[in-house]
Amino acid sequence: MRTFLISRVLQLLVTFWVIVTVLFFLFRLGLPDPTLALISEGLSPDDRQRVIAQFGLDLPLWQQYLVYLQNLATGELGMSFHYKAPVGDIVFERLANTLILMLPAILLAYGFGATVGTVLAWRRGSRLEGVGITAGLVLRSAPVFWTGMLAIFLFGITLAWLPTSGMRTLPYEETTWIGRVTTWDFLWHLVLPMLVIAAYYFALPMLIMRNTMLELIGEDFIEFCRARGFSERRTMYRHTARNALLPVVTQAAVTTGLAVGGQVVVEVVFSWPGLGREMFQAVRTSDYPVAQASFVMLASMVLVLNFLVDILYSKLDPRVTHAAAKG
Amino acid sequence: MRSLPRLLWRTIRNDTLATTGLVILAGMIIIALFAPLIATHDPDRENTRVEGVAVHFDGQRWHPADVIGDTPLYGVALASPERGFAVGFEGTVAELAADVWSIVDMDVAVDLRGVDTADGTTIAVGDGGLALHHAGANGAGWQSVDTGADGDLNAVAVASPQHALAVGERGLVLRWDGHAWQRLDSGTVRDLHAVTLIDDSSGFVAGDRGTLLRYDGETFEELEALGFRDLYAIDALDEQTVLAVGERGTILANLDGDWREMRGPESRDLRDVRLLDATSAITVGTHGVVMRLADGEWVNEDTGYGETLRGLATADGHLVAVGTDPFVDRLASPSRDHFFGTTHLGRDIFSQTIHGARTALLVGLLAAFMVVMIGTNVGLIAGYFKGYTGSFLMRFVDVMYALPFEPFALVLVLIFRPSLTIIVLAIGLLTWRTTARIIRSQVLSISERPFVKAAKVAGASHWRILYVHIAPNVLPLAFLQLAVAMAFAITAEATLSFLGLGPPQLHSWGSVLHEARLSGAWRAAWWWIIPPGIFIMLTVVSTFFIARALEVLTNPRLARRS
């Protein structure tokens, strides 16, 4: 187990290194001198010299690369062109905003999806199953930004039940992040984007749950439960569903990584001040330091969650040997 | 190998959902191929709408605009509040009788520019010196009367059945004496736009560059010009009560014996004016401008109508204004002309959606092929060469898994320019990772099978074993991945275009929604956001349906369950 862990951590670090390296060269390729972009923003020559020194932009490319790695390792992410503030502060707050939206949404989608999936497997072959599967596929095929727009149109504008943008009603007086997110106003703003995201992710756990359940239903231990005279409900929920949860939990972690790292578009539609939207705006305003740091942050979220999935999987499923997991 | 297409076909045919999916997908492909034929409009054109309208004022309030036909109206005359005439584009003539406007069928192709009525005689004039007379009660209907002139006539004033005056381009003036039209010398060569008669022996004419003429029954006297702006309309109650209006809000008034210039709150072109009494008047103009003169001040009046009004007539306190010019058909709701309505720029959403099918399917197919080509080959090689090559490739796949899609595409767009190529590359370069993993695990088990070992023993080369013996066995799986990748690629393209990362001149379902969001107008126009989304959904769900059937083909364990 320990060797497995060590090898996975090493792998994690190597992957991270590859990503930041590729990112460095991609950005240098597109923008040989980042300070030129700053000059148009009114950067004085003195400040420019300071930035050049800080990021070693006057050094040869390989030395610049080393300075970049060193800055990254010490958490020095530079200054935002747009906000004129340290990138690190911005990015971490945005990441927290993203997590507080995505985590409840995914929890909701997976809890609800797994439950419905169990029902579908239990009622296999019925009309309900056909309707459920078709509805799930249709729901999954609707692009999330579009369902978001529809939800805003219906609940935000036509019925005017829920707020449609941002995290809270302005102006607000709270200055701490915790203070801001522990208000009713915040929860009120959370409802619509959370439900839209949950609706989008709901179908996948439902289908996985159903498929796994169906595979399990033919297994001996389920037959044994029936033979012992357990009720169908007990057989389904206590025994089959429990065993079918593993792939759902795995998928949940993978989805969380992808959702935290990848749902730029939901945040844009709902004007949610998360990391994805921040990166989107950084790209639009050519705020390279923020775009770069956001990307690193998003990629690390995916990496870490994938890493946790592997660990979790090897813990939960005794059939997975560490040797096999390596291969 | 030869039977693979037939196998795929049979698998899809035997599954109702998959057949539905195939039909929808085929429909989308046909739409994409024949998009220019199916689209009803040029998706980039700012569509305009033309209609003739009459806006009534009943002495108390303005009524909603009455649409009379589909051609603009240029002039209107009222005999009484219940009886009137309107003329317009290409010989359009409409009559008001008992509160209802109806179009009269005329055999006239030229534009009619003015109409006036008095004591049962109505005269309409138009291009090419055309004059149409209507003698009311004796039921003769409309009759063309030869004027002997071939210049365009712009306006007519009827004082009595025996006296009318028509004016037109280059100083053209014609007089009607009850029997025939006769040309008079106006003393000017400017285009004349308006005429009004007080009685048989007095009247005024207005025209280009501030031209104002007084008429005394026989001759014209040019008044000193007050400005250089064109005058479009004039009305007079007597010699000392005259109002003329023209371009850019020009108002010239003689209300107390002296000519002077007045200003209203609007500086748009004013097209017609009517005096109601010695101190009050109404003027109408472009963009639905209506101003009322009361207590020496012009004030805006809201009629609820926003397009150009060209003609105005009054009778017993009732008013009627007619229009319009062609106007941009903004945010029109779905109709027979625009199935899905129009955008805030008057563009046809149906045509944009139809053209969007091309982008979606082009990107979907190209990216899906790229994904499957890369993914299958990587999977094959990594599965067959299990040593360092396989390890290295799979570590590479692991790295790819850490790249979140939307941010990755954002970085590509930031560094390069937004283009279709970037979108295809972003999708293609990133999403082959799943295909590679799936194909590899299949190859791992296939390469343990006896026929692969037999081929090895027979001396076949590695590449031959890989591509001749193993590859055909993973083809159904590759097809499944093709369907899955296509669904992903179409959604991804829509997402990137929605974020505005697509090439700006290209129509795509995502870019239609992007424009809707950018304009902010979608909050009122539901027809703008629903169709593109439905098209995305239909296309994606059709590939999901097909993929489900293929899944059974590649995983026999699934087949047993159903």
mmCIF file of N, CA and C in Angstrom, chain A residues 11 15 18-19 23 26-27 29-30 133-134 137-138 140-143 145-146 149-150 152-153 157 164 200 210-211 214-215 219 258 261-265 268-269 271 276 279-280 282-284 286 288 291 295 298-299 302-303 306 326-327, chain B residues 17 394-395 398-399 401-408 410-416 433 440 491 494-495 498-501 510 513-514 516-518 522-526 529-530 532-534 536-538 540-541 544-545 548 551 555 557-558 561:
data_model
loop_
_atom_site.group_PDB
_atom_site.id
_atom_site.type_symbol
_atom_site.label_atom_id
_atom_site.label_comp_id
_atom_site.label_asym_id
_atom_site.label_seq_id
_atom_site.Cartn_x
_atom_site.Cartn_y
_atom_site.Cartn_z
ATOM 1 N N GLN A 11 3.687 10.182 -9.393
ATOM 2 C CA GLN A 11 3.008 10.336 -10.676
ATOM 3 C C GLN A 11 2.274 11.669 -10.730
ATOM 4 N N THR A 15 2.980 14.622 -13.399
ATOM 5 C CA THR A 15 1.902 15.146 -14.250
ATOM 6 C C THR A 15 1.772 16.657 -14.086
ATOM 7 N N VAL A 18 4.526 18.345 -15.867
ATOM 8 C CA VAL A 18 4.327 18.359 -17.323
ATOM 9 C C VAL A 18 3.343 19.461 -17.693
ATOM 10 N N ILE A 19 2.256 19.554 -16.931
ATOM 11 C CA ILE A 19 1.224 20.530 -17.276
ATOM 12 C C ILE A 19 1.744 21.960 -17.162
ATOM 13 N N LEU A 23 2.221 24.577 -20.197
ATOM 14 C CA LEU A 23 1.554 25.869 -20.077
ATOM 15 C C LEU A 23 2.554 27.003 -20.253
ATOM 16 N N LEU A 26 3.509 27.232 -23.918
ATOM 17 C CA LEU A 26 2.359 27.712 -24.695
ATOM 18 C C LEU A 26 2.218 29.222 -24.554
ATOM 19 N N PHE A 27 2.315 29.687 -23.305
ATOM 20 C CA PHE A 27 2.132 31.114 -23.070
ATOM 21 C C PHE A 27 3.270 31.932 -23.666
ATOM 22 N N LEU A 29 4.964 31.104 -26.199
ATOM 23 C CA LEU A 29 4.778 31.026 -27.654
ATOM 24 C C LEU A 29 3.792 32.101 -28.104
ATOM 25 N N GLY A 30 2.733 32.250 -27.333
ATOM 26 C CA GLY A 30 1.708 33.203 -27.734
ATOM 27 C C GLY A 30 2.065 34.626 -27.355
ATOM 28 N N ILE A 133 -35.009 6.315 -18.653
ATOM 29 C CA ILE A 133 -33.761 6.322 -19.425
ATOM 30 C C ILE A 133 -33.797 7.385 -20.509
ATOM 31 N N THR A 134 -34.919 7.422 -21.225
ATOM 32 C CA THR A 134 -35.015 8.418 -22.291
ATOM 33 C C THR A 134 -34.916 9.823 -21.706
ATOM 34 N N LEU A 137 -31.350 10.611 -20.816
ATOM 35 C CA LEU A 137 -30.503 10.907 -21.973
ATOM 36 C C LEU A 137 -30.821 12.278 -22.544
ATOM 37 N N VAL A 138 -32.116 12.611 -22.604
ATOM 38 C CA VAL A 138 -32.502 13.913 -23.152
ATOM 39 C C VAL A 138 -31.949 15.033 -22.265
ATOM 40 N N ARG A 140 -29.408 14.936 -20.388
ATOM 41 C CA ARG A 140 -27.962 14.987 -20.510
ATOM 42 C C ARG A 140 -27.528 15.614 -21.824
ATOM 43 N N SER A 141 -28.401 15.561 -22.821
ATOM 44 C CA SER A 141 -28.011 16.090 -24.131
ATOM 45 C C SER A 141 -28.260 17.588 -24.223
ATOM 46 N N ALA A 142 -29.019 18.144 -23.272
ATOM 47 C CA ALA A 142 -29.249 19.589 -23.304
ATOM 48 C C ALA A 142 -28.015 20.293 -22.768
ATOM 49 N N PRO A 143 -27.434 21.209 -23.546
ATOM 50 C CA PRO A 143 -26.241 21.900 -23.050
ATOM 51 C C PRO A 143 -26.584 22.696 -21.806
ATOM 52 N N PHE A 145 -25.502 25.396 -20.480
ATOM 53 C CA PHE A 145 -25.702 26.847 -20.537
ATOM 54 C C PHE A 145 -27.092 27.177 -21.057
ATOM 55 N N TRP A 146 -27.611 26.285 -21.881
ATOM 56 C CA TRP A 146 -28.954 26.524 -22.429
ATOM 57 C C TRP A 146 -30.026 26.284 -21.367
ATOM 58 N N MET A 149 -30.055 29.206 -19.238
ATOM 59 C CA MET A 149 -30.782 30.353 -19.790
ATOM 60 C C MET A 149 -32.292 30.147 -19.658
ATOM 61 N N LEU A 150 -32.733 28.918 -19.943
ATOM 62 C CA LEU A 150 -34.165 28.635 -19.829
ATOM 63 C C LEU A 150 -34.632 28.830 -18.386
ATOM 64 N N ILE A 152 -33.292 30.704 -16.109
ATOM 65 C CA ILE A 152 -33.306 32.131 -15.798
ATOM 66 C C ILE A 152 -34.559 32.769 -16.385
ATOM 67 N N PHE A 153 -34.846 32.384 -17.630
ATOM 68 C CA PHE A 153 -36.013 32.955 -18.311
ATOM 69 C C PHE A 153 -37.296 32.622 -17.547
ATOM 70 N N ILE A 157 -37.144 35.507 -14.668
ATOM 71 C CA ILE A 157 -37.771 36.650 -15.333
ATOM 72 C C ILE A 157 -39.289 36.525 -15.364
ATOM 73 N N THR A 164 -31.088 35.694 -10.457
ATOM 74 C CA THR A 164 -30.507 34.991 -11.603
ATOM 75 C C THR A 164 -29.026 35.235 -11.778
ATOM 76 N N TYR A 200 -28.063 18.689 -14.902
ATOM 77 C CA TYR A 200 -27.174 18.257 -15.971
ATOM 78 C C TYR A 200 -26.421 16.988 -15.581
ATOM 79 N N ARG A 210 -28.147 2.161 -12.478
ATOM 80 C CA ARG A 210 -29.043 1.165 -13.054
ATOM 81 C C ARG A 210 -28.236 0.029 -13.692
ATOM 82 N N ASN A 211 -27.232 0.388 -14.503
ATOM 83 C CA ASN A 211 -26.441 -0.635 -15.189
ATOM 84 C C ASN A 211 -25.752 -1.569 -14.189
ATOM 85 N N LEU A 214 -28.203 -3.870 -12.489
ATOM 86 C CA LEU A 214 -28.659 -4.948 -13.360
ATOM 87 C C LEU A 214 -27.614 -6.043 -13.457
ATOM 88 N N GLU A 215 -26.331 -5.624 -13.462
ATOM 89 C CA GLU A 215 -25.284 -6.631 -13.500
ATOM 90 C C GLU A 215 -25.288 -7.460 -12.211
ATOM 91 N N GLU A 219 -26.236 -11.891 -9.828
ATOM 92 C CA GLU A 219 -25.185 -12.545 -9.044
ATOM 93 C C GLU A 219 -25.766 -13.444 -7.945
ATOM 94 N N LEU A 258 -13.943 17.310 -12.915
ATOM 95 C CA LEU A 258 -14.269 17.930 -14.191
ATOM 96 C C LEU A 258 -15.165 19.143 -13.999
ATOM 97 N N GLY A 261 -13.226 21.951 -12.458
ATOM 98 C CA GLY A 261 -12.235 22.433 -13.408
ATOM 99 C C GLY A 261 -12.817 22.906 -14.711
ATOM 100 N N GLY A 262 -14.014 22.463 -15.008
ATOM 101 C CA GLY A 262 -14.438 22.666 -16.383
ATOM 102 C C GLY A 262 -15.705 23.421 -16.628
ATOM 103 N N GLN A 263 -16.496 23.723 -15.597
ATOM 104 C CA GLN A 263 -17.770 24.362 -15.889
ATOM 105 C C GLN A 263 -17.667 25.869 -15.927
ATOM 106 N N VAL A 264 -16.891 26.350 -16.876
ATOM 107 C CA VAL A 264 -16.777 27.791 -17.062
ATOM 108 C C VAL A 264 -18.140 28.375 -17.407
ATOM 109 N N VAL A 265 -18.841 27.639 -18.252
ATOM 110 C CA VAL A 265 -20.001 28.203 -18.913
ATOM 111 C C VAL A 265 -21.164 28.444 -17.941
ATOM 112 N N VAL A 268 -20.504 31.562 -16.137
ATOM 113 C CA VAL A 268 -20.702 32.728 -17.007
ATOM 114 C C VAL A 268 -22.191 33.057 -17.111
ATOM 115 N N VAL A 269 -23.005 32.016 -17.341
ATOM 116 C CA VAL A 269 -24.438 32.248 -17.510
ATOM 117 C C VAL A 269 -25.043 32.877 -16.260
ATOM 118 N N SER A 271 -23.411 34.487 -13.965
ATOM 119 C CA SER A 271 -22.505 35.526 -13.445
ATOM 120 C C SER A 271 -21.998 35.168 -12.058
ATOM 121 N N GLY A 276 -13.810 29.610 -12.910
ATOM 122 C CA GLY A 276 -14.002 29.442 -14.350
ATOM 123 C C GLY A 276 -14.340 30.757 -15.026
ATOM 124 N N MET A 279 -11.401 33.002 -15.167
ATOM 125 C CA MET A 279 -10.477 32.671 -16.239
ATOM 126 C C MET A 279 -11.014 33.161 -17.579
ATOM 127 N N PHE A 280 -12.319 32.994 -17.760
ATOM 128 C CA PHE A 280 -12.957 33.451 -18.993
ATOM 129 C C PHE A 280 -12.732 34.950 -19.170
ATOM 130 N N ALA A 282 -10.422 36.731 -17.758
ATOM 131 C CA ALA A 282 -8.990 36.990 -17.931
ATOM 132 C C ALA A 282 -8.602 36.804 -19.394
ATOM 133 N N VAL A 283 -9.191 35.799 -20.040
ATOM 134 C CA VAL A 283 -8.888 35.570 -21.449
ATOM 135 C C VAL A 283 -9.412 36.725 -22.287
ATOM 136 N N ARG A 284 -10.594 37.208 -21.952
ATOM 137 C CA ARG A 284 -11.169 38.302 -22.734
ATOM 138 C C ARG A 284 -10.370 39.588 -22.569
ATOM 139 N N SER A 286 -7.210 39.662 -21.769
ATOM 140 C CA SER A 286 -5.787 39.332 -21.924
ATOM 141 C C SER A 286 -5.025 39.517 -20.619
ATOM 142 N N TYR A 288 -3.029 37.832 -18.638
ATOM 143 C CA TYR A 288 -2.288 36.571 -18.693
ATOM 144 C C TYR A 288 -1.989 35.945 -17.336
ATOM 145 N N ALA A 291 -5.153 34.291 -16.066
ATOM 146 C CA ALA A 291 -5.535 33.150 -16.907
ATOM 147 C C ALA A 291 -4.634 31.958 -16.607
ATOM 148 N N PHE A 295 -5.748 28.506 -14.732
ATOM 149 C CA PHE A 295 -5.623 27.212 -15.399
ATOM 150 C C PHE A 295 -4.876 26.220 -14.525
ATOM 151 N N LEU A 298 -7.222 25.101 -11.819
ATOM 152 C CA LEU A 298 -8.277 24.198 -12.283
ATOM 153 C C LEU A 298 -7.702 22.820 -12.580
ATOM 154 N N ALA A 299 -6.541 22.807 -13.244
ATOM 155 C CA ALA A 299 -5.923 21.526 -13.566
ATOM 156 C C ALA A 299 -5.540 20.786 -12.287
ATOM 157 N N VAL A 302 -8.500 18.970 -10.831
ATOM 158 C CA VAL A 302 -8.767 17.719 -11.543
ATOM 159 C C VAL A 302 -7.766 16.651 -11.106
ATOM 160 N N LEU A 303 -6.499 17.055 -11.075
ATOM 161 C CA LEU A 303 -5.438 16.112 -10.715
ATOM 162 C C LEU A 303 -5.667 15.516 -9.332
ATOM 163 N N ASN A 306 -8.679 13.209 -9.217
ATOM 164 C CA ASN A 306 -8.390 11.927 -9.869
ATOM 165 C C ASN A 306 -7.514 11.048 -8.975
ATOM 166 N N LYS A 326 -1.513 -0.044 -11.051
ATOM 167 C CA LYS A 326 -0.364 0.636 -11.640
ATOM 168 C C LYS A 326 -0.328 0.480 -13.158
ATOM 169 N N GLY A 327 -0.809 -0.646 -13.631
ATOM 170 C CA GLY A 327 -0.602 -0.993 -15.033
ATOM 171 C C GLY A 327 -1.377 -0.243 -16.051
ATOM 172 N N LEU B 17 -35.068 3.038 -30.138
ATOM 173 C CA LEU B 17 -34.442 4.322 -29.826
ATOM 174 C C LEU B 17 -33.331 4.644 -30.810
ATOM 175 N N MET B 394 0.318 5.501 -21.585
ATOM 176 C CA MET B 394 -0.754 5.619 -20.603
ATOM 177 C C MET B 394 -0.466 6.723 -19.593
ATOM 178 N N ARG B 395 0.819 6.939 -19.265
ATOM 179 C CA ARG B 395 1.144 8.084 -18.390
ATOM 180 C C ARG B 395 0.745 9.379 -19.102
ATOM 181 N N ASP B 398 -2.767 9.907 -18.756
ATOM 182 C CA ASP B 398 -3.053 10.431 -17.418
ATOM 183 C C ASP B 398 -2.887 11.943 -17.374
ATOM 184 N N VAL B 399 -1.812 12.423 -18.010
ATOM 185 C CA VAL B 399 -1.593 13.867 -18.047
ATOM 186 C C VAL B 399 -2.759 14.549 -18.753
ATOM 187 N N TYR B 401 -5.707 13.630 -18.886
ATOM 188 C CA TYR B 401 -6.909 13.613 -18.045
ATOM 189 C C TYR B 401 -6.939 14.768 -17.064
ATOM 190 N N ALA B 402 -5.785 15.366 -16.801
ATOM 191 C CA ALA B 402 -5.756 16.460 -15.837
ATOM 192 C C ALA B 402 -6.103 17.794 -16.480
ATOM 193 N N LEU B 403 -6.251 17.807 -17.814
ATOM 194 C CA LEU B 403 -6.538 19.073 -18.470
ATOM 195 C C LEU B 403 -8.054 19.269 -18.574
ATOM 196 N N PRO B 404 -8.583 20.252 -17.868
ATOM 197 C CA PRO B 404 -10.021 20.505 -17.998
ATOM 198 C C PRO B 404 -10.329 21.123 -19.363
ATOM 199 N N PHE B 405 -11.419 20.681 -19.975
ATOM 200 C CA PHE B 405 -11.660 21.021 -21.378
ATOM 201 C C PHE B 405 -11.872 22.508 -21.640
ATOM 202 N N GLU B 406 -12.858 23.104 -20.976
ATOM 203 C CA GLU B 406 -13.182 24.497 -21.300
ATOM 204 C C GLU B 406 -12.007 25.444 -21.036
ATOM 205 N N PRO B 407 -11.345 25.321 -19.878
ATOM 206 C CA PRO B 407 -10.179 26.176 -19.671
ATOM 207 C C PRO B 407 -9.085 25.938 -20.715
ATOM 208 N N PHE B 408 -8.892 24.689 -21.117
ATOM 209 C CA PHE B 408 -7.871 24.390 -22.119
ATOM 210 C C PHE B 408 -8.192 25.096 -23.433
ATOM 211 N N LEU B 410 -9.968 27.724 -23.705
ATOM 212 C CA LEU B 410 -9.783 29.154 -23.465
ATOM 213 C C LEU B 410 -8.327 29.557 -23.658
ATOM 214 N N VAL B 411 -7.418 28.726 -23.142
ATOM 215 C CA VAL B 411 -5.996 29.027 -23.300
ATOM 216 C C VAL B 411 -5.623 29.030 -24.783
ATOM 217 N N LEU B 412 -6.114 28.032 -25.532
ATOM 218 C CA LEU B 412 -5.803 27.971 -26.962
ATOM 219 C C LEU B 412 -6.300 29.226 -27.678
ATOM 220 N N VAL B 413 -7.508 29.652 -27.322
ATOM 221 C CA VAL B 413 -8.066 30.833 -27.979
ATOM 222 C C VAL B 413 -7.300 32.086 -27.575
ATOM 223 N N LEU B 414 -6.871 32.129 -26.312
ATOM 224 C CA LEU B 414 -6.109 33.290 -25.848
ATOM 225 C C LEU B 414 -4.815 33.417 -26.625
ATOM 226 N N ILE B 415 -4.164 32.289 -26.893
ATOM 227 C CA ILE B 415 -2.855 32.331 -27.521
ATOM 228 C C ILE B 415 -2.957 32.438 -29.037
ATOM 229 N N PHE B 416 -3.872 31.681 -29.617
ATOM 230 C CA PHE B 416 -4.078 31.795 -31.056
ATOM 231 C C PHE B 416 -5.338 32.631 -31.273
ATOM 232 N N ARG B 433 -8.436 10.903 -24.963
ATOM 233 C CA ARG B 433 -7.928 10.169 -23.798
ATOM 234 C C ARG B 433 -8.856 9.014 -23.386
ATOM 235 N N ARG B 440 -7.564 0.434 -25.255
ATOM 236 C CA ARG B 440 -6.421 -0.293 -24.708
ATOM 237 C C ARG B 440 -6.864 -1.502 -23.886
ATOM 238 N N THR B 491 -21.691 19.328 -28.438
ATOM 239 C CA THR B 491 -21.924 20.135 -27.240
ATOM 240 C C THR B 491 -20.759 21.084 -27.004
ATOM 241 N N ALA B 494 -20.815 24.018 -29.364
ATOM 242 C CA ALA B 494 -21.867 24.956 -28.960
ATOM 243 C C ALA B 494 -21.427 25.757 -27.742
ATOM 244 N N THR B 495 -20.772 25.058 -26.793
ATOM 245 C CA THR B 495 -20.334 25.736 -25.575
ATOM 246 C C THR B 495 -19.302 26.813 -25.884
ATOM 247 N N PHE B 498 -20.843 29.607 -27.661
ATOM 248 C CA PHE B 498 -21.675 30.374 -26.728
ATOM 249 C C PHE B 498 -20.820 31.345 -25.925
ATOM 250 N N LEU B 499 -19.600 30.921 -25.599
ATOM 251 C CA LEU B 499 -18.697 31.804 -24.855
ATOM 252 C C LEU B 499 -18.093 32.874 -25.756
ATOM 253 N N GLY B 500 -18.438 32.811 -27.052
ATOM 254 C CA GLY B 500 -17.909 33.814 -27.970
ATOM 255 C C GLY B 500 -16.517 33.491 -28.453
ATOM 256 N N LEU B 501 -16.126 32.222 -28.365
ATOM 257 C CA LEU B 501 -14.775 31.835 -28.774
ATOM 258 C C LEU B 501 -14.750 31.304 -30.195
ATOM 259 N N GLY B 510 -24.434 27.631 -30.975
ATOM 260 C CA GLY B 510 -23.862 28.311 -29.814
ATOM 261 C C GLY B 510 -23.762 29.813 -30.038
ATOM 262 N N LEU B 513 -26.997 31.685 -29.578
ATOM 263 C CA LEU B 513 -27.277 31.895 -28.159
ATOM 264 C C LEU B 513 -26.326 32.939 -27.558
ATOM 265 N N HIS B 514 -25.090 32.949 -28.067
ATOM 266 C CA HIS B 514 -24.124 33.949 -27.605
ATOM 267 C C HIS B 514 -24.629 35.360 -27.907
ATOM 268 N N ALA B 516 -27.673 36.237 -28.497
ATOM 269 C CA ALA B 516 -28.880 36.503 -27.719
ATOM 270 C C ALA B 516 -28.497 36.992 -26.325
ATOM 271 N N ARG B 517 -27.520 36.330 -25.711
ATOM 272 C CA ARG B 517 -27.107 36.698 -24.372
ATOM 273 C C ARG B 517 -26.426 38.056 -24.362
ATOM 274 N N LEU B 518 -25.584 38.277 -25.368
ATOM 275 C CA LEU B 518 -24.845 39.528 -25.453
ATOM 276 C C LEU B 518 -25.794 40.713 -25.602
ATOM 277 N N TRP B 522 -32.705 38.613 -25.146
ATOM 278 C CA TRP B 522 -33.300 37.284 -25.014
ATOM 279 C C TRP B 522 -34.214 37.216 -23.802
ATOM 280 N N ARG B 523 -34.013 38.125 -22.853
ATOM 281 C CA ARG B 523 -34.846 38.099 -21.661
ATOM 282 C C ARG B 523 -36.312 38.380 -21.999
ATOM 283 N N ALA B 524 -36.539 38.993 -23.171
ATOM 284 C CA ALA B 524 -37.916 39.222 -23.592
ATOM 285 C C ALA B 524 -38.301 38.290 -24.727
ATOM 286 N N ALA B 525 -37.301 37.783 -25.471
ATOM 287 C CA ALA B 525 -37.587 37.040 -26.702
ATOM 288 C C ALA B 525 -37.308 35.557 -26.509
ATOM 289 N N TRP B 526 -38.289 34.834 -26.032
ATOM 290 C CA TRP B 526 -38.106 33.393 -25.798
ATOM 291 C C TRP B 526 -37.804 32.652 -27.089
ATOM 292 N N ILE B 529 -34.007 31.932 -27.893
ATOM 293 C CA ILE B 529 -33.152 30.948 -27.221
ATOM 294 C C ILE B 529 -33.647 29.511 -27.354
ATOM 295 N N ILE B 530 -34.931 29.325 -27.587
ATOM 296 C CA ILE B 530 -35.422 27.944 -27.593
ATOM 297 C C ILE B 530 -34.962 27.144 -28.822
ATOM 298 N N PRO B 532 -32.304 27.120 -31.052
ATOM 299 C CA PRO B 532 -30.947 26.560 -31.156
ATOM 300 C C PRO B 532 -30.717 25.448 -30.133
ATOM 301 N N GLY B 533 -31.242 25.656 -28.928
ATOM 302 C CA GLY B 533 -31.079 24.642 -27.886
ATOM 303 C C GLY B 533 -31.753 23.332 -28.251
ATOM 304 N N ILE B 534 -32.957 23.422 -28.826
ATOM 305 C CA ILE B 534 -33.669 22.212 -29.243
ATOM 306 C C ILE B 534 -32.852 21.471 -30.301
ATOM 307 N N ILE B 536 -29.583 21.543 -30.756
ATOM 308 C CA ILE B 536 -28.419 20.913 -30.107
ATOM 309 C C ILE B 536 -28.878 19.618 -29.429
ATOM 310 N N MET B 537 -29.974 19.752 -28.688
ATOM 311 C CA MET B 537 -30.464 18.624 -27.912
ATOM 312 C C MET B 537 -30.822 17.445 -28.811
ATOM 313 N N LEU B 538 -31.541 17.745 -29.899
ATOM 314 C CA LEU B 538 -31.958 16.674 -30.809
ATOM 315 C C LEU B 538 -30.748 15.957 -31.392
ATOM 316 N N VAL B 540 -27.626 15.837 -30.287
ATOM 317 C CA VAL B 540 -26.836 15.114 -29.285
ATOM 318 C C VAL B 540 -27.579 13.858 -28.815
ATOM 319 N N VAL B 541 -28.871 14.001 -28.588
ATOM 320 C CA VAL B 541 -29.599 12.844 -28.081
ATOM 321 C C VAL B 541 -29.677 11.750 -29.155
ATOM 322 N N PHE B 544 -26.635 9.830 -28.771
ATOM 323 C CA PHE B 544 -26.725 9.021 -27.542
ATOM 324 C C PHE B 544 -27.526 7.750 -27.797
ATOM 325 N N PHE B 545 -28.636 7.904 -28.490
ATOM 326 C CA PHE B 545 -29.496 6.745 -28.776
ATOM 327 C C PHE B 545 -28.732 5.704 -29.594
ATOM 328 N N ARG B 548 -26.109 3.929 -27.502
ATOM 329 C CA ARG B 548 -26.649 2.910 -26.600
ATOM 330 C C ARG B 548 -26.768 1.547 -27.276
ATOM 331 N N GLU B 551 -23.398 0.076 -27.796
ATOM 332 C CA GLU B 551 -22.844 -0.380 -26.525
ATOM 333 C C GLU B 551 -23.190 -1.856 -26.292
ATOM 334 N N ASN B 555 -20.554 -4.806 -25.752
ATOM 335 C CA ASN B 555 -20.540 -5.413 -24.427
ATOM 336 C C ASN B 555 -21.709 -6.383 -24.305
ATOM 337 N N ARG B 557 -22.575 -8.431 -22.262
ATOM 338 C CA ARG B 557 -23.206 -8.566 -20.953
ATOM 339 C C ARG B 557 -24.439 -7.687 -20.853
ATOM 340 N N LEU B 558 -24.377 -6.541 -21.578
ATOM 341 C CA LEU B 558 -25.519 -5.637 -21.555
ATOM 342 C C LEU B 558 -26.712 -6.252 -22.275
ATOM 343 N N ARG B 561 -29.256 -8.506 -20.394
ATOM 344 C CA ARG B 561 -30.162 -7.914 -19.426
ATOM 345 C C ARG B 561 -31.514 -7.581 -20.008
#
